[in-house]
Amino acid sequence: MGSRRRVLMKHTAPGGEMRIASLPLETPTSDEQVMERILERENLKRALKRVRENKGAPGVDGMKVGQLLGYLWRHWPKILKDLLGGRYRSLPVRGKEIPKNNGPDMRLLGIPAVLDRFVYQAVNQVLQEIWDPTFSKGSFGFRPGLSQWDAMLLAQKYVQAGYRVVVNIDLSKFFDRVNHDRLMSRLATRVKDKRVLKLIRAALNSGLMMDGLTSLTEEGVPQGSPLSPLLSNIVLDELDKEMERRGLAFVRYADDFLIFVRSKKAAKRVMASIDRFITGKLKLKINAEKSSIERPWECKFLGFSFTNSRNNPKIRIHWKTIKRFRQRVKELTRRTCGRSQEQVIRKLMEYLNGWWNYYRLAESTNRLRPLSHWIRRRLRAVVWKQWKNRRTRVRELLRRGVSRSYAVTTGCARKGPWRMSNVKWVVIALPDVYFGSRGFSAPWESSA
């Protein structure tokens, strides 16, 4: 006989809390009770909290995150019975194209309905507990307690151990090409509850709506769904296990991974064999243009690289990351943005602090030293542009201690703001401490 559980969520005003009220239902036993674990009170509360924190845009039904709790209060009994009975169906995912960081290509982002996000988040939390302990030690993406820093530190250990060649593999449109049948067969090895498997299959086949038209999704997992990171790890765990079986030193974060070997000959052999495994077994495809065999100090992984030191290779920020950083700073310090100095500096510091909070893992900061001077020069150009006319510029230079002759000569110069930002008398009038008093400070200088 199956055991009996009581599961039902209610909204209790005014605090917006959820509680599980009594509703006896026949449920399966032992390892087939995954759906009951998903619908437990604490798991649902965690899922609701996570969806609220993540916020996000509405799906195809237009429901906003703030409307979710009220909707659950009114409709939860029906939703609960559909989930327990294996009848819950997802709405199509709203498609939105966003530009990729490294070029003009676009990435398709899927935005599930808010209710679906809540359900899938609850499913994800339970499946994470089931699958995460079985994942490889070389896998770091979207796993509790692990981060990009952990992946980089392991990669550094391999480089320090003498692995001086890196096989850098890029999977072509990975999230769009995941084979549904292979994924479901992998899930079924650890999840025996057919209702959960049916729910995930329905999520994968829910369809994609763009410009009012819905298309079927016969492969791939939508980027933006709470389930996508875990499902991607489950798919690529098969690759991790194969690399472990071969004794390869590797680090993987989501669909980005490096394999460390000791010679270029070994690298070519590994590249060819892994390519055959990925295309033949996983039914995925390697991007030949972006995959390469490199030295550790040449490759880019999670925005980082390494110094070219045989005895003590250090983690450094990759030059492409610095290039993107400079482009973003240029956008924030445009002289035609129509914002005051205080607004420009506030927006700039928000970006710098967030950027450095991630990249402060870097041990070699020589690429950062010129940036502080360059950013302050950008700010001087902003101030010079805002002074507008010659009379204002001469007056401001005089007020800041520049002698009259130099103030008149400098203030009446016809050079543009960028060239003037490096003129001696402008630098004297707007020294580094001036911008410090306005709230600007390079975060890598204070932590040095």
Coordinates of C-alpha atoms in Angstrom, one line a residue:
M1 CA 0.0 0.0 0.0
G2 CA 1.2 3.5 -0.7
S3 CA 1.9 5.9 2.1
R4 CA -0.3 8.9 2.7
R5 CA 1.0 12.5 2.7
R6 CA -0.7 15.8 3.3
V7 CA 0.4 18.5 0.9
L8 CA -1.3 21.8 0.1
M9 CA 0.0 25.4 0.1
K10 CA -1.9 28.4 1.3
H11 CA -1.3 32.1 1.5
T12 CA -1.4 33.6 5.0
A13 CA -1.7 37.4 5.0
P14 CA -0.3 39.8 5.7
G15 CA 3.3 38.5 5.7
G16 CA 3.1 36.6 2.4
E17 CA 4.1 33.3 4.0
M18 CA 3.2 29.9 2.7
R19 CA 2.1 26.9 4.8
I20 CA 1.2 23.4 4.0
A21 CA -2.4 22.5 5.0
S22 CA -3.9 19.1 5.2
L23 CA -5.0 17.3 2.1
P24 CA -4.6 13.5 2.2
L25 CA -3.4 12.0 -1.0
E26 CA -2.2 8.5 -2.0
T27 CA 1.4 8.6 -3.1
P28 CA 4.0 6.1 -4.3
T29 CA 6.6 4.7 -2.0
S30 CA 10.4 4.7 -1.7
D31 CA 12.4 6.2 -4.6
E32 CA 9.2 7.0 -6.5
Q33 CA 8.3 9.8 -4.1
V34 CA 10.4 12.5 -5.8
M35 CA 7.3 14.6 -6.6
E36 CA 6.3 14.5 -2.9
R37 CA 9.8 15.8 -2.0
I38 CA 9.3 18.6 -4.6
L39 CA 6.0 19.6 -3.0
E40 CA 7.2 19.7 0.5
R41 CA 6.6 22.9 2.4
E42 CA 10.2 24.1 2.9
N43 CA 11.2 23.2 -0.7
L44 CA 8.3 25.3 -2.0
K45 CA 9.1 28.2 0.2
R46 CA 12.8 28.2 -1.0
A47 CA 11.6 28.1 -4.6
L48 CA 9.2 31.0 -4.1
K49 CA 11.9 33.0 -2.4
R50 CA 14.4 32.3 -5.2
V51 CA 12.0 33.3 -8.0
R52 CA 11.2 36.5 -6.2
E53 CA 14.9 37.3 -5.7
N54 CA 15.7 36.7 -9.3
K55 CA 12.8 38.9 -10.5
G56 CA 12.9 38.7 -14.3
A57 CA 10.5 39.6 -17.1
P58 CA 7.1 38.1 -17.6
G59 CA 6.6 35.1 -19.8
V60 CA 4.0 34.6 -22.6
D61 CA 1.1 35.1 -20.1
G62 CA 2.2 38.5 -19.0
M63 CA 2.2 37.6 -15.3
K64 CA 4.8 39.5 -13.2
V65 CA 6.8 38.1 -10.3
G66 CA 4.9 40.2 -7.9
Q67 CA 1.6 38.6 -8.9
L68 CA 2.8 35.0 -8.4
L69 CA 1.9 34.7 -4.7
G70 CA -1.7 35.8 -5.1
Y71 CA -2.1 33.5 -8.1
L72 CA -0.9 30.5 -6.1
W73 CA -3.2 31.4 -3.2
R74 CA -6.2 31.2 -5.6
H75 CA -5.2 28.3 -7.8
W76 CA -2.8 26.1 -5.8
P77 CA -5.3 23.2 -5.2
K78 CA -5.7 22.6 -9.0
I79 CA -2.0 23.1 -9.6
L80 CA -1.2 20.6 -6.9
K81 CA -3.5 18.0 -8.3
D82 CA -2.1 18.4 -11.8
L83 CA 1.4 18.0 -10.5
L84 CA 0.6 14.9 -8.4
G85 CA -1.4 13.4 -11.2
G86 CA 1.2 14.1 -13.9
R87 CA -1.1 16.5 -15.8
Y88 CA 0.8 19.8 -15.3
R89 CA 1.6 21.4 -18.6
S90 CA 4.0 24.3 -19.2
L91 CA 3.3 27.4 -21.3
P92 CA 5.5 28.1 -24.3
V93 CA 8.7 29.9 -23.5
R94 CA 9.0 33.5 -24.6
G95 CA 12.0 33.9 -26.8
K96 CA 14.3 37.0 -26.7
E97 CA 17.6 37.4 -28.6
I98 CA 20.4 39.1 -26.7
P99 CA 23.9 40.0 -28.0
K100 CA 26.8 37.8 -27.0
N101 CA 29.8 39.3 -25.1
N102 CA 32.4 38.4 -27.6
G103 CA 31.0 39.4 -31.0
P104 CA 28.0 40.4 -33.1
D105 CA 26.3 37.0 -32.8
M106 CA 23.0 36.7 -30.9
R107 CA 22.1 34.3 -28.1
L108 CA 18.5 33.1 -27.8
L109 CA 17.2 33.5 -24.3
G110 CA 14.1 31.7 -23.1
I111 CA 11.8 33.4 -20.6
P112 CA 9.4 30.9 -19.0
A113 CA 6.1 32.0 -17.4
V114 CA 6.5 33.0 -13.8
L115 CA 4.4 30.0 -12.5
D116 CA 6.6 27.6 -14.6
R117 CA 9.7 29.2 -13.1
F118 CA 8.4 28.5 -9.6
V119 CA 7.5 24.9 -10.4
Y120 CA 10.8 24.2 -12.2
Q121 CA 12.8 25.9 -9.4
A122 CA 11.2 23.5 -6.9
V123 CA 12.0 20.6 -9.2
N124 CA 15.6 21.8 -9.7
Q125 CA 16.3 22.0 -5.9
V126 CA 15.4 18.4 -5.4
L127 CA 17.1 17.1 -8.5
Q128 CA 20.2 19.0 -7.5
E129 CA 20.3 17.1 -4.2
I130 CA 20.0 13.8 -6.1
W131 CA 22.5 14.5 -8.8
D132 CA 25.1 16.9 -7.4
P133 CA 27.0 14.3 -5.2
T134 CA 27.6 12.2 -8.3
F135 CA 29.1 14.9 -10.4
S136 CA 32.8 15.0 -11.2
K137 CA 35.3 16.9 -9.1
G138 CA 36.4 18.7 -12.3
S139 CA 32.9 20.1 -12.8
F140 CA 32.2 23.5 -11.2
G141 CA 29.3 25.3 -13.1
F142 CA 26.0 25.9 -11.3
R143 CA 26.9 23.7 -8.4
P144 CA 26.2 24.7 -4.7
G145 CA 29.3 25.9 -2.9
L146 CA 31.4 26.0 -6.1
S147 CA 32.3 29.0 -8.3
Q148 CA 34.4 30.2 -11.2
W149 CA 37.2 30.9 -8.7
D150 CA 37.3 27.2 -7.7
A151 CA 37.6 26.2 -11.3
M152 CA 40.5 28.7 -11.9
L153 CA 42.3 27.5 -8.8
L154 CA 42.1 23.9 -10.0
A155 CA 43.3 24.9 -13.4
Q156 CA 46.2 26.7 -11.8
K157 CA 47.2 23.6 -9.9
Y158 CA 47.4 21.7 -13.2
V159 CA 49.6 24.3 -14.8
Q160 CA 51.9 24.4 -11.7
A161 CA 52.1 20.6 -12.0
G162 CA 53.7 20.9 -15.4
Y163 CA 50.7 20.6 -17.8
R164 CA 52.0 23.2 -20.3
V165 CA 49.5 22.6 -23.1
V166 CA 45.8 23.2 -23.0
V167 CA 43.0 21.7 -25.2
N168 CA 40.4 24.5 -25.2
I169 CA 37.1 23.1 -26.5
D170 CA 34.1 25.2 -27.3
L171 CA 30.7 23.5 -27.9
S172 CA 28.7 25.0 -30.7
K173 CA 25.3 26.1 -29.6
F174 CA 25.3 23.6 -26.8
F175 CA 22.0 24.7 -25.1
D176 CA 20.2 24.6 -28.5
R177 CA 21.4 21.1 -29.4
V178 CA 20.9 19.0 -26.3
N179 CA 19.3 15.7 -27.4
H180 CA 16.0 15.2 -25.4
D181 CA 15.9 11.4 -25.6
R182 CA 19.5 11.1 -24.3
L183 CA 18.8 13.6 -21.6
M184 CA 15.7 11.8 -20.4
S185 CA 17.4 8.4 -20.4
R186 CA 20.2 9.9 -18.2
L187 CA 17.6 11.4 -15.8
A188 CA 15.8 8.1 -15.6
T189 CA 18.9 6.4 -14.2
R190 CA 18.4 8.2 -10.9
V191 CA 14.8 9.6 -11.0
K192 CA 12.2 6.8 -10.9
D193 CA 9.2 9.0 -10.4
K194 CA 7.5 9.0 -13.8
R195 CA 5.5 12.1 -12.9
V196 CA 8.7 14.1 -12.5
L197 CA 10.1 12.7 -15.8
K198 CA 6.9 13.5 -17.5
L199 CA 7.0 17.1 -16.1
I200 CA 10.5 17.6 -17.3
R201 CA 9.7 16.2 -20.8
A202 CA 6.8 18.6 -21.0
A203 CA 9.1 21.5 -20.1
L204 CA 11.5 20.5 -22.8
N205 CA 8.7 20.2 -25.4
S206 CA 6.7 23.3 -24.3
G207 CA 7.7 25.3 -27.4
L208 CA 9.2 28.7 -28.1
M209 CA 7.1 31.8 -28.9
M210 CA 8.7 34.6 -30.8
D211 CA 6.8 37.5 -32.6
G212 CA 3.5 35.8 -31.7
L213 CA 4.4 32.5 -33.4
T214 CA 5.0 29.3 -31.4
S215 CA 7.4 26.7 -32.7
L216 CA 8.1 23.2 -31.4
T217 CA 11.3 22.5 -29.5
E218 CA 12.5 19.0 -30.5
E219 CA 16.0 19.5 -29.1
G220 CA 17.8 21.9 -26.7
V221 CA 17.1 23.4 -23.3
P222 CA 15.9 27.0 -23.0
Q223 CA 18.5 29.3 -21.5
G224 CA 16.7 31.2 -18.8
S225 CA 14.8 28.2 -17.3
P226 CA 15.8 27.3 -13.7
L227 CA 16.2 23.7 -14.9
S228 CA 18.7 24.5 -17.7
P229 CA 21.9 24.7 -15.7
L230 CA 21.3 21.4 -13.9
L231 CA 20.2 19.6 -17.1
S232 CA 23.3 20.9 -18.9
N233 CA 25.4 19.4 -16.1
I234 CA 23.6 16.1 -16.4
V235 CA 24.2 15.9 -20.1
L236 CA 27.9 16.8 -19.8
D237 CA 28.5 14.6 -16.8
E238 CA 28.7 11.8 -19.3
L239 CA 31.7 13.6 -20.9
D240 CA 33.2 14.2 -17.5
K241 CA 33.0 10.5 -16.6
E242 CA 34.7 9.6 -19.9
M243 CA 37.6 12.0 -19.3
E244 CA 38.0 10.7 -15.8
R245 CA 38.1 7.1 -17.2
R246 CA 40.9 8.2 -19.5
G247 CA 42.8 9.8 -16.7
L248 CA 42.7 13.3 -18.2
A249 CA 43.2 16.5 -16.2
F250 CA 40.3 18.8 -17.0
V251 CA 38.3 21.7 -15.6
R252 CA 34.7 22.3 -16.8
Y253 CA 32.4 25.2 -16.0
A254 CA 29.0 24.7 -17.8
D255 CA 29.9 24.2 -21.5
D256 CA 33.3 25.8 -21.2
F257 CA 36.1 23.3 -20.4
L258 CA 39.9 22.9 -20.6
I259 CA 41.9 19.7 -20.8
F260 CA 45.5 19.9 -19.6
V261 CA 48.2 17.7 -21.2
R262 CA 52.0 17.8 -21.3
S263 CA 52.7 18.0 -25.1
K264 CA 51.2 19.2 -28.3
K265 CA 51.3 15.7 -29.7
A266 CA 49.1 14.5 -26.8
A267 CA 46.9 17.5 -27.2
K268 CA 46.1 16.7 -30.9
R269 CA 45.3 13.1 -30.0
V270 CA 43.0 14.1 -27.1
M271 CA 41.3 16.8 -29.3
A272 CA 40.5 14.2 -32.0
S273 CA 39.2 11.5 -29.6
I274 CA 37.1 13.9 -27.5
D275 CA 35.6 15.3 -30.7
R276 CA 34.6 11.8 -31.8
F277 CA 33.0 11.2 -28.4
I278 CA 31.1 14.5 -28.3
T279 CA 29.7 14.1 -31.9
G280 CA 29.2 10.4 -31.8
K281 CA 28.0 9.7 -28.3
L282 CA 26.5 13.0 -27.0
K283 CA 25.1 14.1 -30.4
L284 CA 26.7 17.5 -29.9
K285 CA 29.1 19.5 -32.1
I286 CA 32.4 21.2 -31.4
N287 CA 33.0 24.7 -32.7
A288 CA 36.2 24.2 -34.7
E289 CA 36.8 27.9 -35.1
K290 CA 36.8 28.6 -31.4
S291 CA 38.4 25.4 -30.2
S292 CA 42.2 25.3 -30.1
I293 CA 45.4 23.9 -28.7
E294 CA 47.1 26.6 -26.7
R295 CA 49.6 27.4 -24.0
P296 CA 48.0 28.3 -20.6
W297 CA 49.1 31.9 -20.9
E298 CA 47.4 32.2 -24.3
C299 CA 44.0 30.6 -23.5
K300 CA 41.0 32.5 -22.0
F301 CA 38.9 30.7 -19.5
L302 CA 36.2 32.4 -17.5
G303 CA 37.8 35.8 -18.3
F304 CA 41.2 34.8 -16.8
S305 CA 44.5 33.5 -18.1
F306 CA 47.9 32.7 -16.6
T307 CA 51.4 34.3 -16.5
N308 CA 54.2 32.7 -18.5
S309 CA 56.2 31.5 -15.5
R310 CA 57.6 28.0 -15.3
N311 CA 58.1 27.9 -11.6
N312 CA 55.1 29.9 -10.3
P313 CA 52.4 30.6 -12.9
K314 CA 49.9 33.2 -11.6
I315 CA 46.3 33.9 -12.5
R316 CA 45.9 37.0 -14.5
I317 CA 43.0 38.8 -16.3
H318 CA 43.0 38.0 -20.0
W319 CA 43.7 40.8 -22.4
K320 CA 40.3 40.3 -24.1
T321 CA 38.6 40.9 -20.8
I322 CA 40.6 44.1 -20.4
K323 CA 39.5 45.2 -23.9
R324 CA 35.8 44.6 -23.0
F325 CA 36.3 46.5 -19.7
R326 CA 37.7 49.5 -21.5
Q327 CA 34.8 49.5 -24.0
R328 CA 32.3 49.5 -21.1
V329 CA 34.1 52.3 -19.3
K330 CA 34.0 54.4 -22.5
E331 CA 30.3 53.9 -22.6
L332 CA 29.9 55.0 -19.0
T333 CA 32.1 58.1 -19.4
R334 CA 30.8 59.4 -22.7
R335 CA 31.0 63.1 -22.9
T336 CA 27.6 63.4 -24.5
C337 CA 25.7 61.3 -21.9
G338 CA 24.0 64.4 -20.4
R339 CA 24.7 63.4 -16.8
S340 CA 26.4 65.3 -14.0
Q341 CA 29.9 64.4 -12.6
E342 CA 28.3 62.8 -9.6
Q343 CA 26.0 60.7 -11.7
V344 CA 28.8 59.6 -14.0
I345 CA 31.1 58.6 -11.1
R346 CA 28.3 56.8 -9.3
K347 CA 27.4 54.7 -12.3
L348 CA 31.1 54.1 -13.0
M349 CA 31.8 52.9 -9.4
E350 CA 28.9 50.6 -9.5
Y351 CA 30.4 48.9 -12.5
L352 CA 34.0 48.9 -11.3
N353 CA 33.1 47.4 -7.9
G354 CA 31.0 44.6 -9.4
W355 CA 33.7 43.9 -12.0
W356 CA 36.5 43.8 -9.5
N357 CA 34.5 41.7 -7.0
Y358 CA 34.8 38.9 -9.6
Y359 CA 38.3 39.6 -11.0
R360 CA 40.0 40.2 -7.7
L361 CA 41.1 36.6 -7.8
A362 CA 43.9 37.7 -10.2
E363 CA 47.3 37.5 -8.7
S364 CA 49.1 39.4 -11.4
T365 CA 47.7 43.0 -11.8
N366 CA 50.2 44.6 -14.1
R367 CA 47.5 45.0 -16.8
L368 CA 45.4 47.0 -14.3
R369 CA 48.0 49.6 -13.4
P370 CA 47.5 51.8 -16.6
L371 CA 43.8 51.7 -16.2
S372 CA 43.5 53.9 -13.2
H373 CA 45.3 56.8 -15.0
W374 CA 43.3 56.2 -18.1
I375 CA 39.9 56.3 -16.2
R376 CA 40.8 59.5 -14.4
R377 CA 41.8 61.1 -17.7
R378 CA 38.4 60.0 -19.1
L379 CA 36.8 61.8 -16.1
R380 CA 38.9 65.0 -16.7
A381 CA 37.6 65.0 -20.3
V382 CA 34.1 64.8 -19.0
V383 CA 34.6 67.7 -16.7
W384 CA 36.3 69.8 -19.4
K385 CA 33.4 69.1 -21.8
Q386 CA 30.9 70.2 -19.1
W387 CA 32.7 73.5 -18.5
K388 CA 31.6 74.2 -22.1
N389 CA 32.8 77.7 -23.0
R390 CA 36.1 79.5 -22.8
R391 CA 35.0 81.9 -20.1
T392 CA 33.9 79.1 -17.8
R393 CA 37.1 77.2 -18.4
V394 CA 39.3 80.1 -17.6
R395 CA 37.3 80.9 -14.4
E396 CA 37.5 77.3 -13.2
L397 CA 41.3 77.1 -13.9
L398 CA 41.9 80.3 -12.0
R399 CA 39.7 79.1 -9.1
R400 CA 41.8 76.0 -8.8
G401 CA 45.1 77.8 -8.5
V402 CA 46.4 78.1 -12.1
S403 CA 48.0 81.4 -12.9
R404 CA 46.1 83.8 -15.1
S405 CA 48.4 83.6 -18.2
Y406 CA 48.3 79.8 -18.2
A407 CA 44.6 79.7 -17.4
V408 CA 43.8 82.0 -20.3
T409 CA 46.1 80.1 -22.7
T410 CA 44.7 76.7 -21.7
G411 CA 41.1 77.8 -21.4
C412 CA 41.1 79.3 -24.9
A413 CA 42.8 76.3 -26.6
R414 CA 40.9 74.8 -29.4
K415 CA 41.9 71.1 -28.8
G416 CA 39.2 68.6 -28.0
P417 CA 38.4 67.4 -24.5
W418 CA 40.4 64.2 -24.7
R419 CA 43.6 66.0 -25.7
M420 CA 43.0 68.7 -23.1
S421 CA 42.6 66.1 -20.4
N422 CA 46.3 65.4 -20.6
V423 CA 47.5 69.0 -20.6
K424 CA 49.6 69.9 -17.5
W425 CA 47.4 72.7 -16.2
V426 CA 44.2 70.7 -16.6
V427 CA 45.8 67.9 -14.6
I428 CA 46.9 70.4 -11.9
A429 CA 43.4 71.9 -11.7
L430 CA 41.8 68.4 -11.6
P431 CA 44.2 66.2 -9.7
D432 CA 43.6 62.6 -8.6
V433 CA 42.5 63.7 -5.2
Y434 CA 39.7 65.8 -6.8
F435 CA 38.0 62.7 -8.2
G436 CA 38.7 60.9 -4.9
S437 CA 36.7 63.6 -3.1
R438 CA 33.9 63.1 -5.6
G439 CA 33.7 59.3 -4.9
F440 CA 36.0 57.8 -7.5
S441 CA 38.7 55.2 -6.5
A442 CA 40.0 52.3 -8.5
P443 CA 39.1 49.2 -6.4
W444 CA 42.3 47.3 -7.4
E445 CA 44.4 50.1 -5.9
S446 CA 42.8 50.0 -2.5
S447 CA 43.2 46.2 -2.3
A448 CA 46.8 46.2 -3.5

